[in-house]
Structures are given as C-alpha cells and as structure tokens.
N, CA and C of each residue as an Amber inpcrd file, in Angstrom:
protein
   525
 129.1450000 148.6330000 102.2020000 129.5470000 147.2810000 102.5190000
 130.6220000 146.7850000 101.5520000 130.9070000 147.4010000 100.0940000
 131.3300000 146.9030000  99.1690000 132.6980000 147.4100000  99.6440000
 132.6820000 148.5330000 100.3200000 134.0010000 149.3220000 100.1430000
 134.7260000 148.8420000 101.5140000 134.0410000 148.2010000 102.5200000
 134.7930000 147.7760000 103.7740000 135.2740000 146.4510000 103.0570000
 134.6750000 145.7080000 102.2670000 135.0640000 144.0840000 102.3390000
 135.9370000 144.4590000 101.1210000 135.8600000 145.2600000  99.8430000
 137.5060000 145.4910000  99.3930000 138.4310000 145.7090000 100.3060000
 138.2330000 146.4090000 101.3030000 139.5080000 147.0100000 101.7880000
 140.1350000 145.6550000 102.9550000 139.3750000 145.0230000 103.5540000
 139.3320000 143.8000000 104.0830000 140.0470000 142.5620000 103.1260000
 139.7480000 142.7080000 101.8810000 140.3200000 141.4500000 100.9400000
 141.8420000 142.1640000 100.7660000 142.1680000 143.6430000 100.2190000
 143.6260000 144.0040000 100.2350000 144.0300000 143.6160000 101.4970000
 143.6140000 144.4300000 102.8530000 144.6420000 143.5710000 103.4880000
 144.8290000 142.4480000 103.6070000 144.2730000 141.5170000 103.2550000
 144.4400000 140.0490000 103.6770000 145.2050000 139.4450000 101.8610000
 145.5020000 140.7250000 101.3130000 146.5350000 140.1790000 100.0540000
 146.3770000 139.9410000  98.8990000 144.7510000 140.2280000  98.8820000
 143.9960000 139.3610000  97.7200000 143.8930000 140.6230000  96.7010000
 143.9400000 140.5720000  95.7020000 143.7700000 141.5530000  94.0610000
 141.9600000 141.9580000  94.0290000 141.6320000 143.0740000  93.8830000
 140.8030000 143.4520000  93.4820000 140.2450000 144.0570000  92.2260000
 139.3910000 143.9920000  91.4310000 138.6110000 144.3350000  90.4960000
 137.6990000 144.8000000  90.5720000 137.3820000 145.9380000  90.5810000
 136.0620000 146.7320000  90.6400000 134.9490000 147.1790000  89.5850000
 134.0640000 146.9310000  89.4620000 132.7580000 147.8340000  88.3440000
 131.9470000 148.2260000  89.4470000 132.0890000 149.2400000  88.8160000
 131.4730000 150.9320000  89.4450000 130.6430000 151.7390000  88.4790000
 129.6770000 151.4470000  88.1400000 128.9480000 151.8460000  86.7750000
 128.3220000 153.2220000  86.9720000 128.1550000 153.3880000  88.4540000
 127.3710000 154.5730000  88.8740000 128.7070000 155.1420000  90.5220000
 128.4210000 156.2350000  90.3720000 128.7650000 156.8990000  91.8350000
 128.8550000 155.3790000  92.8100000 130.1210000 155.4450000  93.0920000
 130.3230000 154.0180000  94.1860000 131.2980000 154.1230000  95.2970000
 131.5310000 154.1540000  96.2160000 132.5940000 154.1590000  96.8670000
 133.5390000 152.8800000  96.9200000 133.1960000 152.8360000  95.8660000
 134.2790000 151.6410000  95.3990000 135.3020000 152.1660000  94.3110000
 134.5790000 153.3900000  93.4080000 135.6240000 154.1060000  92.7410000
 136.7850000 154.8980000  93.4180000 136.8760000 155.0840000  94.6370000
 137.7920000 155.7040000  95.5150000 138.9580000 154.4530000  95.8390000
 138.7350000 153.2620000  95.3880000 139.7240000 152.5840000  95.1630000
 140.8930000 152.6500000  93.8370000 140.1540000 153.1180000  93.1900000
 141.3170000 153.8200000  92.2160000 142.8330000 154.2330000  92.5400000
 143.7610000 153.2200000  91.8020000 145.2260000 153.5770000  92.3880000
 145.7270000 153.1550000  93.6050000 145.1370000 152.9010000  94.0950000
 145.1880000 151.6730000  95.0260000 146.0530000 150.1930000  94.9980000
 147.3420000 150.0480000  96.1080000 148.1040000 148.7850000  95.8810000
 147.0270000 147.3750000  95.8340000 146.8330000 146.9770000  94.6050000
 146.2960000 146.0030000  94.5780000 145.0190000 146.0060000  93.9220000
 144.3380000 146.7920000  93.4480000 143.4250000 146.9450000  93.0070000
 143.8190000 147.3030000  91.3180000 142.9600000 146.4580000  90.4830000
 143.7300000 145.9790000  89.2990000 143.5840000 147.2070000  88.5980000
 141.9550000 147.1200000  88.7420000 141.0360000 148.2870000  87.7100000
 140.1450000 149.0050000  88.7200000 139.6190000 149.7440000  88.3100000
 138.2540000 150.2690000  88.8200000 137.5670000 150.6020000  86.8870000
 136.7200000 149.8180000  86.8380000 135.9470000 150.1940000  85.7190000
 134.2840000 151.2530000  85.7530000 134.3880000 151.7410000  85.2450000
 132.7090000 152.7580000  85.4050000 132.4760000 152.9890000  84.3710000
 132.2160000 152.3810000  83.1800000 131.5530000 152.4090000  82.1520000
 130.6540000 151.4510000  82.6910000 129.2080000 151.8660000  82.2060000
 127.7590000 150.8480000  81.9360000 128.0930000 149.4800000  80.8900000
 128.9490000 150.1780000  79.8780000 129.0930000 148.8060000  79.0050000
 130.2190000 148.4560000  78.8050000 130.8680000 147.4350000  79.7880000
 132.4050000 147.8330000  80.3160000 133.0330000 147.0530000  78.7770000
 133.7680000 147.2790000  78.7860000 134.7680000 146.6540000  77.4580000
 134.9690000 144.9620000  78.1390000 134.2400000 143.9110000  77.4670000
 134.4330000 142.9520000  77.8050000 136.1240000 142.2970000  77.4720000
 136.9940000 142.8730000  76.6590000 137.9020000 142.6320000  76.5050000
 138.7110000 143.0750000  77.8300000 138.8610000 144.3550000  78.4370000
 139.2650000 144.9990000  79.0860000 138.9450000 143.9810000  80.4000000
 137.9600000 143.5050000  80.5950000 137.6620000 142.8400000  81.8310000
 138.3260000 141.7410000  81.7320000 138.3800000 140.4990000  80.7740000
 139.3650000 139.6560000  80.5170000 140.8510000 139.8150000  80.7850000
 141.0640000 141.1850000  80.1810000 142.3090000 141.9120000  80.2810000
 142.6700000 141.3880000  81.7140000 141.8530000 142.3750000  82.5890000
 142.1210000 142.3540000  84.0380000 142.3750000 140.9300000  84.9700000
 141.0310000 140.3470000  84.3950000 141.2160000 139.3040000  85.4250000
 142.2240000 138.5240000  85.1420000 142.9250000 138.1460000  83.7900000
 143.9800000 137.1220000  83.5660000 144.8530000 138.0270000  83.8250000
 145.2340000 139.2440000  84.6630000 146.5720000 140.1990000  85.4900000
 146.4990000 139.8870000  86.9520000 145.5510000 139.1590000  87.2850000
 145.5310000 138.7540000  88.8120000 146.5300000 137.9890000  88.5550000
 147.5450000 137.9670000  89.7330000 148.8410000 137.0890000  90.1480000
 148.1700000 135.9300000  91.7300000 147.0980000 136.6010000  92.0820000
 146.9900000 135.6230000  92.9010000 145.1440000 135.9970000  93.2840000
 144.7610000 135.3310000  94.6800000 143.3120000 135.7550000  94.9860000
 143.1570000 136.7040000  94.6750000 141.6770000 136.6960000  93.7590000
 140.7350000 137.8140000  92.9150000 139.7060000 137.6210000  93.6910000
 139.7120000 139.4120000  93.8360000 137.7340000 139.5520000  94.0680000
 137.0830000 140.7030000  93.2170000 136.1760000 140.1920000  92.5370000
 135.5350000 140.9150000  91.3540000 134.3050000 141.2860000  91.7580000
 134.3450000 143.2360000  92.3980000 133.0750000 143.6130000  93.0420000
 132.5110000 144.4040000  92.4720000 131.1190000 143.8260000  92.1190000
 130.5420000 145.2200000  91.3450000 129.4670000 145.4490000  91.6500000
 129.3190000 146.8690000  91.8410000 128.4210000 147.8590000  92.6320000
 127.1280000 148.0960000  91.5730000 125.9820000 148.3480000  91.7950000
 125.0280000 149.0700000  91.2300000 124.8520000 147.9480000  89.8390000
 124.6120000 146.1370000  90.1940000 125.1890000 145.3930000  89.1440000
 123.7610000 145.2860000  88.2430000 122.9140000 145.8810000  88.6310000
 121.8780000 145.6540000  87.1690000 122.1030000 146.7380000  86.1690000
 122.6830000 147.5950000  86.7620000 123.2160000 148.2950000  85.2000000
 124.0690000 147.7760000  83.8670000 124.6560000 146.1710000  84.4530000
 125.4110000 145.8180000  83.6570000 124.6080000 144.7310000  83.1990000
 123.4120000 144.3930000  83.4210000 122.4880000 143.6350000  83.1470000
 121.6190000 143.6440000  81.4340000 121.9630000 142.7230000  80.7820000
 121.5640000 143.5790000  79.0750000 123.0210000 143.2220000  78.2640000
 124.0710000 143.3550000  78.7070000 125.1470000 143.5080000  78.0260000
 125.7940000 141.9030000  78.2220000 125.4780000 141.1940000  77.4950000
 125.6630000 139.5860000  76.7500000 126.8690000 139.8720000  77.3660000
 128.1680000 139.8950000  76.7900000 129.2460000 139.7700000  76.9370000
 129.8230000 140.2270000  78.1490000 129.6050000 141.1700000  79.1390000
 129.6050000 141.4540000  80.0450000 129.4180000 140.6290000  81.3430000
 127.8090000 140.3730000  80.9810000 127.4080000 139.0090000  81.5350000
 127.5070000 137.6950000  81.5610000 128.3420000 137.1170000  80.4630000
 129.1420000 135.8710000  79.8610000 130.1420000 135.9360000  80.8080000
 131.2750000 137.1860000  80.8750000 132.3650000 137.3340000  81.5980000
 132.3140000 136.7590000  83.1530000 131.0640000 137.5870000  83.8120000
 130.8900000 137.4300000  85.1520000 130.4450000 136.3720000  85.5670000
 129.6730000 135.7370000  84.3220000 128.9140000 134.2640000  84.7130000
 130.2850000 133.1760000  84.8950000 131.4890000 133.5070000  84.0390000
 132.5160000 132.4240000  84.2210000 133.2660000 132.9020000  85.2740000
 133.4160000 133.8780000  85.7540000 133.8790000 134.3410000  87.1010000
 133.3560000 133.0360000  88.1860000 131.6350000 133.2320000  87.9900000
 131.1460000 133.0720000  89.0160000 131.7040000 131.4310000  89.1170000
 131.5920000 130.6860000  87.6910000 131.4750000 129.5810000  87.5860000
 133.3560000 129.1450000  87.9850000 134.2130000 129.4130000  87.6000000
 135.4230000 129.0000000  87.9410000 136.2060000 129.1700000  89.4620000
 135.1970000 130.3080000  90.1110000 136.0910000 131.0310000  91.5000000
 136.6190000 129.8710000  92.2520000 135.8630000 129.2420000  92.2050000
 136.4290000 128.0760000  93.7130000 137.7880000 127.4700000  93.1360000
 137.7020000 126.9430000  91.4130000 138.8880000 126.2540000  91.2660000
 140.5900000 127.6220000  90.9200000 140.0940000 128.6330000  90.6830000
 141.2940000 129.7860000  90.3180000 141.1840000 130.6050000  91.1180000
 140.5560000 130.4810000  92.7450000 140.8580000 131.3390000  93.5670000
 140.0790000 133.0660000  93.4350000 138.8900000 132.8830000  92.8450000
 138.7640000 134.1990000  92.6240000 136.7430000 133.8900000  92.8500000
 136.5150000 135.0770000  93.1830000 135.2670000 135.5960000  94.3730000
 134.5370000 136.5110000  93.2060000 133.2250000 136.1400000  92.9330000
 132.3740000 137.6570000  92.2670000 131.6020000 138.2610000  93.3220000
 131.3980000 139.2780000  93.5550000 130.4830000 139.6320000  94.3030000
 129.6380000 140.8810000  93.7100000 128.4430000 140.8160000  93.6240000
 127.5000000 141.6980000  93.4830000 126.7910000 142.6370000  93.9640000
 126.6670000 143.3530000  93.8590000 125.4630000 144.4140000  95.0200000
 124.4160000 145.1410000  94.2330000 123.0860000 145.0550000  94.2220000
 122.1980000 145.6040000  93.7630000 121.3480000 145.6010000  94.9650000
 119.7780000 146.0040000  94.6230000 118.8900000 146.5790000  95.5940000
 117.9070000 145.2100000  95.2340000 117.3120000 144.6350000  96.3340000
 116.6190000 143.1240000  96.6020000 115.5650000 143.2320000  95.5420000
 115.1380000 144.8830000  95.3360000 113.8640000 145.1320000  94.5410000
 114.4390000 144.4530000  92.4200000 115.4440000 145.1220000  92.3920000
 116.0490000 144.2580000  91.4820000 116.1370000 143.3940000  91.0930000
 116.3600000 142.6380000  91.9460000 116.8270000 140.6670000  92.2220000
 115.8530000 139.7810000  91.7190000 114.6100000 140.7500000  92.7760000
 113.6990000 140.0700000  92.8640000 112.9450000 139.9680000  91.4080000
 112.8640000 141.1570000  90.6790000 112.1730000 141.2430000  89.3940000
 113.1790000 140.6260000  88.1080000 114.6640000 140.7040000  88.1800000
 115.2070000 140.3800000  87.1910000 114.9490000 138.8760000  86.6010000
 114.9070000 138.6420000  85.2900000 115.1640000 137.8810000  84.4440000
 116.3120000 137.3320000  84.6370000 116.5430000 136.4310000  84.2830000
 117.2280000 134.9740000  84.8610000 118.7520000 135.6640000  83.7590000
 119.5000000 135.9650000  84.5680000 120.9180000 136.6570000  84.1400000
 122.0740000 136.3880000  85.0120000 123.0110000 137.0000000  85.1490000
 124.3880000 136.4640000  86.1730000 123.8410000 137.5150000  87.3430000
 123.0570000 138.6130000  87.2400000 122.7820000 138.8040000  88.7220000
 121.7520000 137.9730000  89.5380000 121.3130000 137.5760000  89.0590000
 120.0510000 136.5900000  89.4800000 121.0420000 135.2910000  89.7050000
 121.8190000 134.6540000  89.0150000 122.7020000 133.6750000  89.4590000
 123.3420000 133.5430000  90.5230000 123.8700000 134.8740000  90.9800000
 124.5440000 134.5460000  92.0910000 123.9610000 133.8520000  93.3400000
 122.6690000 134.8200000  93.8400000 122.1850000 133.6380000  95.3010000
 121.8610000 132.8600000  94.6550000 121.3830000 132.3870000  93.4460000
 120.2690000 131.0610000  93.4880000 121.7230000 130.0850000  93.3760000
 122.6840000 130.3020000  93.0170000 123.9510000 129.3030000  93.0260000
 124.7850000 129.0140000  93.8360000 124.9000000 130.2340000  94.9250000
 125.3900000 130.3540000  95.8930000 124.9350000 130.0820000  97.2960000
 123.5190000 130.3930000  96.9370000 122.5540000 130.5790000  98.6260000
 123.5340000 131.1490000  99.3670000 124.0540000 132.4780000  99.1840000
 125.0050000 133.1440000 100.2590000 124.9580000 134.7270000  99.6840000
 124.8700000 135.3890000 100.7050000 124.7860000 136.7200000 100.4440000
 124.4770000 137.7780000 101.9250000 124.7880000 139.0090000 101.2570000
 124.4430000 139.5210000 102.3760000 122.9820000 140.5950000 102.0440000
 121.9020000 140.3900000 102.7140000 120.8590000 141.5390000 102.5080000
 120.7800000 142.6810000 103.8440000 120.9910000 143.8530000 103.2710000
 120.6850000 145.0530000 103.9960000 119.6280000 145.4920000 103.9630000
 119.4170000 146.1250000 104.9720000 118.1770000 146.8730000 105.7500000
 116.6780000 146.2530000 104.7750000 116.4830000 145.0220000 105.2110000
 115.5940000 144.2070000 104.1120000 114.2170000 145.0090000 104.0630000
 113.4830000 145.0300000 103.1380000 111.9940000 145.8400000 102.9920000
 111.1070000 145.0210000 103.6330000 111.0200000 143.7050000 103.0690000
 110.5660000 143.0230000 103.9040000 111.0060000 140.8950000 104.2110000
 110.2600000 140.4660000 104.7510000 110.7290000 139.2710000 105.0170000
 111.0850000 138.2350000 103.9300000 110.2910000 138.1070000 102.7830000
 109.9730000 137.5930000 101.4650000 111.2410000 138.2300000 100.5150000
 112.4640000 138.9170000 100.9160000 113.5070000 138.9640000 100.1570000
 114.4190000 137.8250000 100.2200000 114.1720000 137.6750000 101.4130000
 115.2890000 136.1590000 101.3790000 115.1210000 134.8580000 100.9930000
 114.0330000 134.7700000 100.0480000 113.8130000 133.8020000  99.0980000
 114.6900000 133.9460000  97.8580000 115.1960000 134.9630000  97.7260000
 116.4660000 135.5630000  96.7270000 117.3630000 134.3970000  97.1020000
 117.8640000 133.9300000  98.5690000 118.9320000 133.4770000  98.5460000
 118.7490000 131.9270000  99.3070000 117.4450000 131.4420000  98.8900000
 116.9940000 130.3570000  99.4850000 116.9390000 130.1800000 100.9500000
 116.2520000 131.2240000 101.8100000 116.6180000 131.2570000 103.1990000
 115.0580000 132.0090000 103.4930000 114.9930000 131.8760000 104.5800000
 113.6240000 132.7290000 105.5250000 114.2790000 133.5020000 106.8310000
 113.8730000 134.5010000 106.5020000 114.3900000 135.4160000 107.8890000
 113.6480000 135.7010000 108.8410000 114.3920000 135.3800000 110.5290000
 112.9090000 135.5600000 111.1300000 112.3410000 136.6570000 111.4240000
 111.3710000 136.4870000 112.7480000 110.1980000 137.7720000 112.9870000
 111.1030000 139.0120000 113.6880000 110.5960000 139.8920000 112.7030000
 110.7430000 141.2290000 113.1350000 112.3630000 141.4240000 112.4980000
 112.4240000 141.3690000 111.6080000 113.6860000 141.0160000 110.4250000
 113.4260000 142.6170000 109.8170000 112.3730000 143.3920000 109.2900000
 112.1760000 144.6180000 108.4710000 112.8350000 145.6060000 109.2240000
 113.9160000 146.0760000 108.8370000 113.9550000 147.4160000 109.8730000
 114.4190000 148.2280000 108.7910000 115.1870000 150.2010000 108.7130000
 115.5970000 150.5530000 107.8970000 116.9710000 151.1240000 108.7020000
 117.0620000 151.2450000 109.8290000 118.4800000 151.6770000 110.2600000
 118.8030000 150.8600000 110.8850000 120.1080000 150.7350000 111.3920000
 121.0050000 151.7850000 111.3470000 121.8190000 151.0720000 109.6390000
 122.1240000 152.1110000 109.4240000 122.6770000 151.6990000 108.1150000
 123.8930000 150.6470000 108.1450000 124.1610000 150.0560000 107.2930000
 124.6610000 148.1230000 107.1230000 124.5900000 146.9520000 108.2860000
 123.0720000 147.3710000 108.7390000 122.3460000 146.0620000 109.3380000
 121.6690000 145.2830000 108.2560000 121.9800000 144.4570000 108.7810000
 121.3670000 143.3150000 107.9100000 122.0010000 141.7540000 108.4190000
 121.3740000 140.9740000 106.9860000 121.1690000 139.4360000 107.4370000
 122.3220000 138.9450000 106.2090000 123.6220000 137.9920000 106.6900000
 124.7270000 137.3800000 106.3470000 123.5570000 135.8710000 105.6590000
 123.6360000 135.4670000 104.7390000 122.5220000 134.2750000 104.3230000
 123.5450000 133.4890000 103.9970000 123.7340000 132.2140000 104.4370000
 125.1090000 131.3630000 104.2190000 124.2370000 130.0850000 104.4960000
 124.4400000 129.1260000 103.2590000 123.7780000 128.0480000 103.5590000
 122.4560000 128.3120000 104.2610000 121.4670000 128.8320000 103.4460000
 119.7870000 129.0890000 103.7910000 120.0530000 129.5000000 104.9850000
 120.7240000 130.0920000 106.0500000 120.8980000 130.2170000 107.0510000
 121.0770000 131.6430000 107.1800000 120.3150000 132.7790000 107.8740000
 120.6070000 134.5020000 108.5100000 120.7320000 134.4260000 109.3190000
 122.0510000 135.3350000 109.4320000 122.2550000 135.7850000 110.5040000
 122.3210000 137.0540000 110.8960000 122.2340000 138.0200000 111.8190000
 121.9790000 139.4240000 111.6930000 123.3820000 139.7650000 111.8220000
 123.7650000 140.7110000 111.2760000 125.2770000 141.2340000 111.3250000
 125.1350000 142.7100000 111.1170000 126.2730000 143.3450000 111.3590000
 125.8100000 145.0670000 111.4470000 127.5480000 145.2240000 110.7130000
 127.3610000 145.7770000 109.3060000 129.0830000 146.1500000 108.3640000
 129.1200000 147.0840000 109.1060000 131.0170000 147.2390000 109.3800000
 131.0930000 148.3020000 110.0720000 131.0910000 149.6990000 108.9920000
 131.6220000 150.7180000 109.2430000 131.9260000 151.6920000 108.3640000
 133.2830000 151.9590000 108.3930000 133.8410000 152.5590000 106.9980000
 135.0830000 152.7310000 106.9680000 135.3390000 153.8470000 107.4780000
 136.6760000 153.3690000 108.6560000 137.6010000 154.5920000 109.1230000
 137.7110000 155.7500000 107.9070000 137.1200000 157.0800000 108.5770000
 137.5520000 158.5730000 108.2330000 136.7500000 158.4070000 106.6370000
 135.7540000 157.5830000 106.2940000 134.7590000 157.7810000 105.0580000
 133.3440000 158.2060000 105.3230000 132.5420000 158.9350000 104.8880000
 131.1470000 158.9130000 105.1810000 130.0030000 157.2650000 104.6010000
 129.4250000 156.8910000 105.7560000 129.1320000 155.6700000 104.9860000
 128.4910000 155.5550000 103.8560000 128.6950000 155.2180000 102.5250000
 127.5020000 154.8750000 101.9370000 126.5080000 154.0560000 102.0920000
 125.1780000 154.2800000 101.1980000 124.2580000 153.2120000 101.1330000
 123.6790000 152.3170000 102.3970000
C-alpha cells in the first residue's frame, strides 16, 4: 500500500521521503525523480532526516514502513512528531505503516499519535473488529477477513470504508 500511494504522490508532483528500516518495497524507490532519500537504518540519523525534509522544494510525504522499529529512538521520534504536527501548515503528510497488533500495544509515542490525532488511516486485512478503536471508528459486521491482499477499511473521520489498494504495475505485491 505504501509503495502504490508513493508512486501516486510522485505523479501528482509531490517529494517523497522514505524510512525503510526493514525489507520494504518502498526501498525500490531509491533514485527515483523525486524521492529525496530512502533511509534503512533502525536508528536513522536524526540530523540526516532534518537534512531531508528542509530539501523538499515543495509537497512532502514522509512514509515509513515497518514504523515501530523506529519506536525507542527520542530523536527520531521528536522529528516525526513535528512532521506530524506542522503538515497541514508546510504542506507535508507523515504516514506510517505498522501491524494493528503494534498500535494497539504501543506506549504513547509518534506511532500511536498518528490515528489518535488524525482519526484517519487505512487498516488492512483487520484481525479483528476492535482494531478500529486505533483510529476512533467501529467497523461493521463481518469486517475480519484475510484476503485478498490490500483489502481493507479507509477510516476518515471515525468513518470505514472498505476499499481494496490496487497493486503496482509489473511488482509482486507486498504485505
């Protein structure tokens, strides 16, 4: 899902930033017109991330894959928390992706910030109904399924909706 909606924000013009801490198909954005960084260190150089984002010339989206690995690292998490907190006024988007089982257990950090600040997100192939309290929303009956892979529920304003990500042309899908 991470790697269709980068490729969706380049075309539509916008600068990308990637953390990729683990195997991501988001690191295949590497070198890429428009894509600032791709970072994959666990403990990314908080300087380096500053670096990046003040090189955006225009709309930023800052996506990072596998994001409780970066969970622990103060400065890391300082970074993303002012991401999260400035996007609307400097034009720039964080987006996260971890597994609901995560979410749900983490300690109150910038991954845990995002739905409870946002109430917007997207949950895939949900385990069960009681995940979408993550993003202040209730999903209805018969919501659990595990295929087809990037089904799931769009949560926008406490509100799901079922949506199915497509897959990227000529990639094997991940996740």
């Amino acid at each position: 899902a991470l790697a269709v909606l980068a490729a969706s924000l380049l075309a539509a013009g916008s600068e990308v930033l990637a953390l990729a801490p683990r195997e991501s198909a988001l690191r295949r954005l590497d070198g890429r017109d428009g894509v600032l960084a791709v970072l994959t260190e666990n403990k990314t150089d908080p300087a380096k991330l500053v670096e990046c984002i003040n090189a955006a010339s225009g709309p930023l989206a800052v996506l990072v894959d596998d994001a409780e690995l970066l969970v622990g690292h103060p400065s890391t998490e300082e970074i993303l928390s002012k991401v999260l907190a400035i996007g609307r006024d400097k034009g720039c988007a964080l987006v996260v992706a971890s597994s609901a089982a995560h979410l749900g257990r983490a300690a109150r950090n910038f991954l845990t910030a995002v739905p409870q600040l946002t109430h917007c997100g997207l949950l895939l192939t949900p385990e069960d109904r009681g995940q979408a309290v993550l993003f202040n929303a209730r999903l209805p009956g018969n919501s659990v399924f595990a295929k087809p892979a990037g089904r799931g529920f769009l949560v926008q304003a406490n509100q799901a909706v079922l949506v199915q990500v497509p897959e990227m042309p000529g990639q094997p899908a991940d996740r």
